[in-house]
mmCIF file of C-alpha atoms and ligand atoms in Angstrom:
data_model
loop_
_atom_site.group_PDB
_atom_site.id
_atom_site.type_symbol
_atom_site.label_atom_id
_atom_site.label_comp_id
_atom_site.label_asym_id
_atom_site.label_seq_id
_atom_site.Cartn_x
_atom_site.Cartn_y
_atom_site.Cartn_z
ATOM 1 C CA UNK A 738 0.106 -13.503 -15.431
ATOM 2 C CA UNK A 739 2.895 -14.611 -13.003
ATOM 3 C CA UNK A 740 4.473 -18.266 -12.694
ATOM 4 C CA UNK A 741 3.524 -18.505 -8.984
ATOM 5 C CA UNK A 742 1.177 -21.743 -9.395
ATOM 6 C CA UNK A 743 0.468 -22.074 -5.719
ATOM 7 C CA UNK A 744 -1.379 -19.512 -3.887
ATOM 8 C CA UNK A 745 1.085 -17.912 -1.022
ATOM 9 C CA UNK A 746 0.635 -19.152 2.372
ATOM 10 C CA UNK A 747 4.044 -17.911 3.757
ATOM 11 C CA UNK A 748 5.459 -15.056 4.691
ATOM 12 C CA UNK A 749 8.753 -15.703 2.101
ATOM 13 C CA UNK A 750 6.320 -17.079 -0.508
ATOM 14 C CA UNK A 751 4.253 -13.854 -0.260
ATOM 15 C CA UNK A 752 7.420 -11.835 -0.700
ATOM 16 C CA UNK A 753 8.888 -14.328 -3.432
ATOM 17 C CA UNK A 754 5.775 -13.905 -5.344
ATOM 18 C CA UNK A 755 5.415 -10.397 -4.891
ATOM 19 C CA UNK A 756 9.331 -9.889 -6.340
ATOM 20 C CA UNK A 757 8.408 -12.302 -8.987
ATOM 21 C CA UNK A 758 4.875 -10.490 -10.269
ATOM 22 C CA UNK A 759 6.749 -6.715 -10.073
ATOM 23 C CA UNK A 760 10.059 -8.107 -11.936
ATOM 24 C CA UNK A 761 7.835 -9.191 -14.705
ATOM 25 C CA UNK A 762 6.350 -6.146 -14.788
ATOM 26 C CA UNK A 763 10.307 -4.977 -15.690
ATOM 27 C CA UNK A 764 10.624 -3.570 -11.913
ATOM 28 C CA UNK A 765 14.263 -3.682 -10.245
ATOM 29 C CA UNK A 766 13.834 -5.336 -7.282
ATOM 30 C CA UNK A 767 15.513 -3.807 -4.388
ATOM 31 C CA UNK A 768 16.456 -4.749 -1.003
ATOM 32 C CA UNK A 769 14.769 -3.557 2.424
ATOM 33 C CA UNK A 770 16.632 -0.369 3.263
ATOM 34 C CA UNK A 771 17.298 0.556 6.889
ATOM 35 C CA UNK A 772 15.041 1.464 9.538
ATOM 36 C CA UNK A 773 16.696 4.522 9.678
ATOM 37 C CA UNK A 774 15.752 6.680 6.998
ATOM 38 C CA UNK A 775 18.798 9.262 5.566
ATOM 39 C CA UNK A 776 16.859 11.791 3.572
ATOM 40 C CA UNK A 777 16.517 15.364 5.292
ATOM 41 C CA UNK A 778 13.009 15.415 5.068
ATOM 42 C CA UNK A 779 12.740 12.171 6.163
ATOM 43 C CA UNK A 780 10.742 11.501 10.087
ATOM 44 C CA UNK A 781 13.210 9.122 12.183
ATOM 45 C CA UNK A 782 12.123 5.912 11.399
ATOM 46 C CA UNK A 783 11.324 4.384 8.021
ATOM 47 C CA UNK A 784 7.186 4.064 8.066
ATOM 48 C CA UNK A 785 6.978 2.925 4.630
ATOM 49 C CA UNK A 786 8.448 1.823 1.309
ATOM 50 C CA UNK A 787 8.879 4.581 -0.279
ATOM 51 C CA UNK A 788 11.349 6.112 2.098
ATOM 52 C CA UNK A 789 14.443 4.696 0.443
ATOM 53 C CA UNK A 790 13.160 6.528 -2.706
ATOM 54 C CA UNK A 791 12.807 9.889 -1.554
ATOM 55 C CA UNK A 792 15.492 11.379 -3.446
ATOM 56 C CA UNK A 793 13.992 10.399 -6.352
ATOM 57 C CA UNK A 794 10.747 11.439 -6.280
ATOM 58 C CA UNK A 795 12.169 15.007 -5.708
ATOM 59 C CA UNK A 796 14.259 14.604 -8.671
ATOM 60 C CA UNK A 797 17.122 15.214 -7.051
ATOM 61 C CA UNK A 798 19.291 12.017 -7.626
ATOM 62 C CA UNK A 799 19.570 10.520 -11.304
ATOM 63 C CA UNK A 800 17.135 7.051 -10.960
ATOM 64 C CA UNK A 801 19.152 3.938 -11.224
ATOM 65 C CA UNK A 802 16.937 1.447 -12.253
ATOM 66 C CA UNK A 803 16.432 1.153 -16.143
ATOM 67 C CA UNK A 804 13.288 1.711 -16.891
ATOM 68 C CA UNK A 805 12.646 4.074 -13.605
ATOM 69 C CA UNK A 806 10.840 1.416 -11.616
ATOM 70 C CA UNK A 807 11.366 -0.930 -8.488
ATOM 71 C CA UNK A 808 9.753 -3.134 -5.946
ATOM 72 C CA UNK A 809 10.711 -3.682 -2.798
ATOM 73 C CA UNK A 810 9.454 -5.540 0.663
ATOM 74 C CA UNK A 811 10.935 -2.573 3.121
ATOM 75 C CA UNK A 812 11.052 -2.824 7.033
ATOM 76 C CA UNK A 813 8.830 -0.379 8.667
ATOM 77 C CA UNK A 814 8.111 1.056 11.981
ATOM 78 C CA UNK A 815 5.066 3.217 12.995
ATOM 79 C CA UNK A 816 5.548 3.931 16.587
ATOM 80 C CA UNK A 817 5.981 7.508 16.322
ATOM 81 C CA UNK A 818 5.089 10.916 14.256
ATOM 82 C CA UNK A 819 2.858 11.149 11.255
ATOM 83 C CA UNK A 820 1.880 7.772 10.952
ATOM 84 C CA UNK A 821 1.855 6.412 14.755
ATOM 85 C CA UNK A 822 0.062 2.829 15.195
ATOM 86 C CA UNK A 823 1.303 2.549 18.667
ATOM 87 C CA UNK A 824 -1.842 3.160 20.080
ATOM 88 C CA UNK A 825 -3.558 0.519 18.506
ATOM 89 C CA UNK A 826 -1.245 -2.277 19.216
ATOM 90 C CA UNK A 827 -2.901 -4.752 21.538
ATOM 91 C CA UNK A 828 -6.006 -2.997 21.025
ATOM 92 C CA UNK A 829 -6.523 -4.026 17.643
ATOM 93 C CA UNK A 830 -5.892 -7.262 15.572
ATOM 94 C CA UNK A 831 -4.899 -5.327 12.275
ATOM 95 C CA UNK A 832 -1.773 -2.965 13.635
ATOM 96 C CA UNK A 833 1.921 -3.541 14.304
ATOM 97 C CA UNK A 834 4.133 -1.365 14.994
ATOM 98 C CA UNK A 835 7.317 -2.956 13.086
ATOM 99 C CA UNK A 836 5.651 -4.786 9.836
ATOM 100 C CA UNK A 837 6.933 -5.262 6.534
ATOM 101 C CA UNK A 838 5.317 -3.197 3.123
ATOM 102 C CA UNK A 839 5.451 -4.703 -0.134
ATOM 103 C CA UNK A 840 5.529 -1.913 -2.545
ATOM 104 C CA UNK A 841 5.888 -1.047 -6.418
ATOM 105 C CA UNK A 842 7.272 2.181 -7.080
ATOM 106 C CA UNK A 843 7.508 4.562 -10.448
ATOM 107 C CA UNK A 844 9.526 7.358 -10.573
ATOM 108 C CA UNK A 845 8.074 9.786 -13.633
ATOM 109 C CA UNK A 846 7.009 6.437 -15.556
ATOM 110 C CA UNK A 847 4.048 4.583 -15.175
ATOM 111 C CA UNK A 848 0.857 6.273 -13.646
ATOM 112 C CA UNK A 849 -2.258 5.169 -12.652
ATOM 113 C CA UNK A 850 -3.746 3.083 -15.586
ATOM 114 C CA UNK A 851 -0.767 0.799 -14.990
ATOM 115 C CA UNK A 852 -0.442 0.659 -11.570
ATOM 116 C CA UNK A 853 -4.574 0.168 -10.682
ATOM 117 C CA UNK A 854 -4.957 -2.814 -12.678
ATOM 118 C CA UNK A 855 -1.819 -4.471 -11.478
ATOM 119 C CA UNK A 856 -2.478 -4.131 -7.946
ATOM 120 C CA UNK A 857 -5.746 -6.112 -9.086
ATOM 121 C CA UNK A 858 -4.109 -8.136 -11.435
ATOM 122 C CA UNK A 859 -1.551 -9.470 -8.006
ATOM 123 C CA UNK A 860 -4.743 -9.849 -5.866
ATOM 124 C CA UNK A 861 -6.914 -11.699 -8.278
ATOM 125 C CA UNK A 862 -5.079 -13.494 -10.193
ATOM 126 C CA UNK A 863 -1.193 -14.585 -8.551
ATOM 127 C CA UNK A 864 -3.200 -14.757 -4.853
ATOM 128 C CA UNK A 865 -6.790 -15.794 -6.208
ATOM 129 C CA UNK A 866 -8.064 -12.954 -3.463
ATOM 130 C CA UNK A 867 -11.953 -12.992 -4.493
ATOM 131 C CA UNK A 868 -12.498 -9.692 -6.051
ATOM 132 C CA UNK A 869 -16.051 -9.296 -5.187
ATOM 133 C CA UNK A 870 -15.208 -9.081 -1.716
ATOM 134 C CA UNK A 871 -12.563 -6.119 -2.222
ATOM 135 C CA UNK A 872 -13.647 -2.388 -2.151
ATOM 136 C CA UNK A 873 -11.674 0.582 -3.371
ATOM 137 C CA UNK A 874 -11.718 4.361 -2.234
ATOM 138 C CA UNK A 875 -9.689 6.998 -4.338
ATOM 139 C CA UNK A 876 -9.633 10.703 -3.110
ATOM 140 C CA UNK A 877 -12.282 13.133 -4.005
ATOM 141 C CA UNK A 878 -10.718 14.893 -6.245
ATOM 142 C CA UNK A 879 -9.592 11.882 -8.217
ATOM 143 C CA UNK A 880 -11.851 11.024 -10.650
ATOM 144 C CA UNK A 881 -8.959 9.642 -13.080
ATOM 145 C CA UNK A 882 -8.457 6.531 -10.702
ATOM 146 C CA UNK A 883 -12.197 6.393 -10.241
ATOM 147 C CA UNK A 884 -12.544 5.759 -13.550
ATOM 148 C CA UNK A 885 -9.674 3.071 -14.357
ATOM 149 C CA UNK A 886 -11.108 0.877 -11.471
ATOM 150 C CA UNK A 887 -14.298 1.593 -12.898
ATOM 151 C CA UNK A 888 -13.511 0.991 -16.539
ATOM 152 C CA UNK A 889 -10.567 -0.693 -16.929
ATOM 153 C CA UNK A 890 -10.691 -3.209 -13.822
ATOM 154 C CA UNK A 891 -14.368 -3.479 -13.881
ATOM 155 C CA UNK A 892 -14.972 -3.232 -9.941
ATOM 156 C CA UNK A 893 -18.858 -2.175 -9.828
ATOM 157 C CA UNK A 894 -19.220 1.778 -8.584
ATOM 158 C CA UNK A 895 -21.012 0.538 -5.899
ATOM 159 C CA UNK A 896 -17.851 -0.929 -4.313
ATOM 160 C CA UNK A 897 -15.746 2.321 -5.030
ATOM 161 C CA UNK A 898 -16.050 5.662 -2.400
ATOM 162 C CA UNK A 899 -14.485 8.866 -2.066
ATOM 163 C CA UNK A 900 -12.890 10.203 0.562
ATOM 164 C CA UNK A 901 -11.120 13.307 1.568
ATOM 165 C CA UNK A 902 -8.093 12.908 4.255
ATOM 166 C CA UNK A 903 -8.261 9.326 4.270
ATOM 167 C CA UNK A 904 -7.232 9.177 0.122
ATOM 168 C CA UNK A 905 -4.273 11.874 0.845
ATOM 169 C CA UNK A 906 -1.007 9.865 1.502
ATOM 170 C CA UNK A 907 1.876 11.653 3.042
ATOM 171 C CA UNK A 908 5.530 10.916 4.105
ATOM 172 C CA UNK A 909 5.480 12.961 7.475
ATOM 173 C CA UNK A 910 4.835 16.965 8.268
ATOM 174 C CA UNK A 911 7.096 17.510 5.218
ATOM 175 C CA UNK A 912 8.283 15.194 1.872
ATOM 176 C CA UNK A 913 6.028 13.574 -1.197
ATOM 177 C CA UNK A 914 2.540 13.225 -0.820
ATOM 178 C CA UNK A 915 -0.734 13.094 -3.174
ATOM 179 C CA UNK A 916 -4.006 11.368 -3.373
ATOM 180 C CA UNK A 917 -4.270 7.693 -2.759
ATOM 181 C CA UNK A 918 -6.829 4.364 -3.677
ATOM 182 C CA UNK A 919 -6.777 2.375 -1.421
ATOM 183 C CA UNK A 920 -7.891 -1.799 -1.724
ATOM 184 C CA UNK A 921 -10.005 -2.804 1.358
ATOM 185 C CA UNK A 922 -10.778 -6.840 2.138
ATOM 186 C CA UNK A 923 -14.472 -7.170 3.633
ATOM 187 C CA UNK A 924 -14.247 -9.629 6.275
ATOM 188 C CA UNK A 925 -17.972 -10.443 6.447
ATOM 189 C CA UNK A 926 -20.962 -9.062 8.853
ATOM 190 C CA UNK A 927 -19.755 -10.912 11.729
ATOM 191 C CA UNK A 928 -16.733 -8.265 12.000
ATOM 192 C CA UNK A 929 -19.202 -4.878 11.904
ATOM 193 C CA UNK A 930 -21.627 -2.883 10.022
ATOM 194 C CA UNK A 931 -22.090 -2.684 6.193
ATOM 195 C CA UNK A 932 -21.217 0.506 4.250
ATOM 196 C CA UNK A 933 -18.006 0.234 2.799
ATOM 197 C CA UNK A 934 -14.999 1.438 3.906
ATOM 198 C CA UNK A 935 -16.255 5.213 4.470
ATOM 199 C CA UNK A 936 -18.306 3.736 7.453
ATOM 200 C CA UNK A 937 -16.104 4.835 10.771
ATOM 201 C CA UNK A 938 -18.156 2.178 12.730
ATOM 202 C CA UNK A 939 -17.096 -0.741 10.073
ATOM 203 C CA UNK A 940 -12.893 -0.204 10.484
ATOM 204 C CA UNK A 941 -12.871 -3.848 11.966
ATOM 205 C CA UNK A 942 -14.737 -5.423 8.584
ATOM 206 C CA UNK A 943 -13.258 -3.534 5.946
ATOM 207 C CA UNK A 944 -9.122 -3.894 6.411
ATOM 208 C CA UNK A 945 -7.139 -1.930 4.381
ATOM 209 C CA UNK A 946 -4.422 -4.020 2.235
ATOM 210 C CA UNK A 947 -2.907 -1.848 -0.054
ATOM 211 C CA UNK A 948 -2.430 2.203 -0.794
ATOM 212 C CA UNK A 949 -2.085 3.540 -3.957
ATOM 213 C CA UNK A 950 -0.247 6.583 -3.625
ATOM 214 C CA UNK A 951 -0.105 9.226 -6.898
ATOM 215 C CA UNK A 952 2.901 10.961 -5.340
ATOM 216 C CA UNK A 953 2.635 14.525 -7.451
ATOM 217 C CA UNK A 954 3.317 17.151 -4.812
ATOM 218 C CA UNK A 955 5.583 18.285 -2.271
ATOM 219 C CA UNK A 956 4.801 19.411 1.149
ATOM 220 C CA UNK A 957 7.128 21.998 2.196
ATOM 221 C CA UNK A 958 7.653 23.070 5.719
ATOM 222 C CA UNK A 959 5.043 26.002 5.801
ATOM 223 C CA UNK A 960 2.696 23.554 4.546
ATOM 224 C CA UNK A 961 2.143 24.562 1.167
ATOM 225 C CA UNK A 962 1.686 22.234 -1.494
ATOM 226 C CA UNK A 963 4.318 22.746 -4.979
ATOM 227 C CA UNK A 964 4.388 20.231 -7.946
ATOM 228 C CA UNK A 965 6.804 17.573 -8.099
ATOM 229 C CA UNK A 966 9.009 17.148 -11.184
ATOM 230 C CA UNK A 967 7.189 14.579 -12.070
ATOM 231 C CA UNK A 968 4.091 12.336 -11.673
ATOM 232 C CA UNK A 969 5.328 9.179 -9.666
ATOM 233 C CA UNK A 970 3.621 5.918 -7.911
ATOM 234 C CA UNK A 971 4.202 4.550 -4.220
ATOM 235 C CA UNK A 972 2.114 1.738 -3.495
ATOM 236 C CA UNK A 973 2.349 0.051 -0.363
ATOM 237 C CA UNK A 974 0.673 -3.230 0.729
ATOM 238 C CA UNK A 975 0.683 -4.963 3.904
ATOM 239 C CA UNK A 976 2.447 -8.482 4.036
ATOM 240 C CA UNK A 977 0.859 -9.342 7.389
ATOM 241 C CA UNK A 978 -2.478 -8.001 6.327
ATOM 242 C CA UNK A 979 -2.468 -10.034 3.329
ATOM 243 C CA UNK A 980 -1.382 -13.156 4.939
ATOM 244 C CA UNK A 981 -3.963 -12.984 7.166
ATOM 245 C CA UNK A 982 -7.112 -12.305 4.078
ATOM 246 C CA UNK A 983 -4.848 -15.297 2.762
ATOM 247 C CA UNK A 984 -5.777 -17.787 5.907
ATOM 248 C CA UNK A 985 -9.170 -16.195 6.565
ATOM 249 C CA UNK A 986 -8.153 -14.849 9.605
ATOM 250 C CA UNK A 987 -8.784 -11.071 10.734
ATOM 251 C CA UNK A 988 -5.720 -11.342 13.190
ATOM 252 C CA UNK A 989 -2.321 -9.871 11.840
ATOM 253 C CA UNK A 990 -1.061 -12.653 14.326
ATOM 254 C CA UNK A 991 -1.896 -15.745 12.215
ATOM 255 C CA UNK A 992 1.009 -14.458 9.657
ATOM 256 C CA UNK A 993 3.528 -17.281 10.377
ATOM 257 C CA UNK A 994 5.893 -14.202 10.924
ATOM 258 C CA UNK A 995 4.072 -13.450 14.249
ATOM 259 C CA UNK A 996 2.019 -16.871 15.340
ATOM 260 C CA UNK A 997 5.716 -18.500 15.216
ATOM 261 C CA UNK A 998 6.753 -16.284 18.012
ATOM 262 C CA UNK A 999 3.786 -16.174 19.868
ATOM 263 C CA UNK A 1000 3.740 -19.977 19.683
ATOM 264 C CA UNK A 1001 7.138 -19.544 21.436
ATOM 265 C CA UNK A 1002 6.444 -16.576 24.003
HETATM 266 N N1 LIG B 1610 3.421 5.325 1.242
HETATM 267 C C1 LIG B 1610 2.118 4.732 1.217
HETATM 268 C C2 LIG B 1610 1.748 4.117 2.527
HETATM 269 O O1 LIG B 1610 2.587 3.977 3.372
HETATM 270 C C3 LIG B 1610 2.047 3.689 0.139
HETATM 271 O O2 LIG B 1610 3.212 2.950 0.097
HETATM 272 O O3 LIG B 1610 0.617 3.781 2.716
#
């Protein structure tokens, strides 16, 4: 269990507590790369944390860290290609289009009975995030991760769905990619229909806060799908997204990040 002993309210206590749970958890913490990612395969803007790491998912570059692990809180932008939230800016309270990821990363290491329970372990426990009002999806063909949130973590299989698309994370047309959970908060009736996160009509109640990506394959640029050299995790979580579940708000715009500068505009 981490030292944090107050619950985050900040955005720089979020990120502080998020360095401090992954560094026990013997990750190297890293700093946010640039917006501009350098990888070939990479789309033009960073769009999540992983993106710094590409290299080393593809086995390509010797990992630095000792063991092969890090956490970061990257810079990311999603106005554009694969992952485009442009669209929904203004329209919805729960996209940006520049927003910061928290993310824990293993490259070849840990899989996912370390990396599920963690991720519940941070929300629970270091944030005291009530469990019983967070759902979990994990791809269809994933019955591994099924069964660790299941089993291990104890979240009732009422509470966990499968999807298709939805549970298949990838970098852009081309780059690392493989089936995802993702961690959904339920804001409550008033914000839309019941049914879990696999309800289209209930995107407003159920917010996703963090993707758990099993990065295993490699898209190439025909489309096919080859193994990676190794199994590797990219999990990404939403700063803003959590601040907000953090002051009970379903507006990205009560994370002191953004209500200081609407306060000014
Ligand atoms: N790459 C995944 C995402 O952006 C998890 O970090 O959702």
């Amino acid at each position: 269990m981490s030292a944090v002993l107050t619950r985050p309210a900040t955005a720089e206590q979020l990120r502080a507590a998020w360095c401090e749970f992954f560094a026990g958890k013997a990750h190297t913490v890293v700093p946010s790369s640039s917006l501009i990612p350098t990888h070939p395969s990479a789309p033009m803007f960073t769009n999540s944390g992983m993106m710094p790491f590409v290299s080393y998912f593809l086995g390509e570059e010797p990992v630095p860290y000792d063991p092969p692990r890090a956490a970061s809180v990257q810079r990311c932008v999603r106005a554009g290609g694969k992952h485009n939230d442009l669209d929904a800016i203004g329209r919805s309270l729960r996209h940006l289009s520049f927003f910061e990821m928290m993310g824990n990363f293993s490259f070849g290491d840990y899989f996912k009975s370390d990396a599920i329970p963690w991720a519940w372990e941070f929300l629970t426990e270091v944030l005291g995030i009530d469990g019983d009002r967070l759902w979990i999806t994990c791809h269809l063909s994933d019955d591994e991760a099924e069964e660790v949130w299941a089993d291990s973590v104890g979240v009732p299989r009422d509470r966990i769905q499968r999807l298709d698309k939805d549970n298949f994370w990838e970098m852009g047309e081309t780059g690392p990619c493989g089936p995802s959970s993702e961690i959904f908060w339920d804001y409550g009736p008033d914000l839309g229909p019941a049914g879990g996160p696999a309800n289209p009509l209930a995107e407003d109640r159920y917010v996703e806060i963090w993707n758990l990506v099993f990065t295993q394959y490699f898209r190439g640029i025909g489309g096919e799908l080859t193994d990676l050299p190794k199994a590797n995790v990219d999990t990404g979580a939403g700063l803003e997204r959590i601040l907000a579940v953090l002051a009970g708000s379903p507006s990205l715009y009560s994370a002191d990040v953004l209500s200081l500068l609407v306060e000014e505009a």
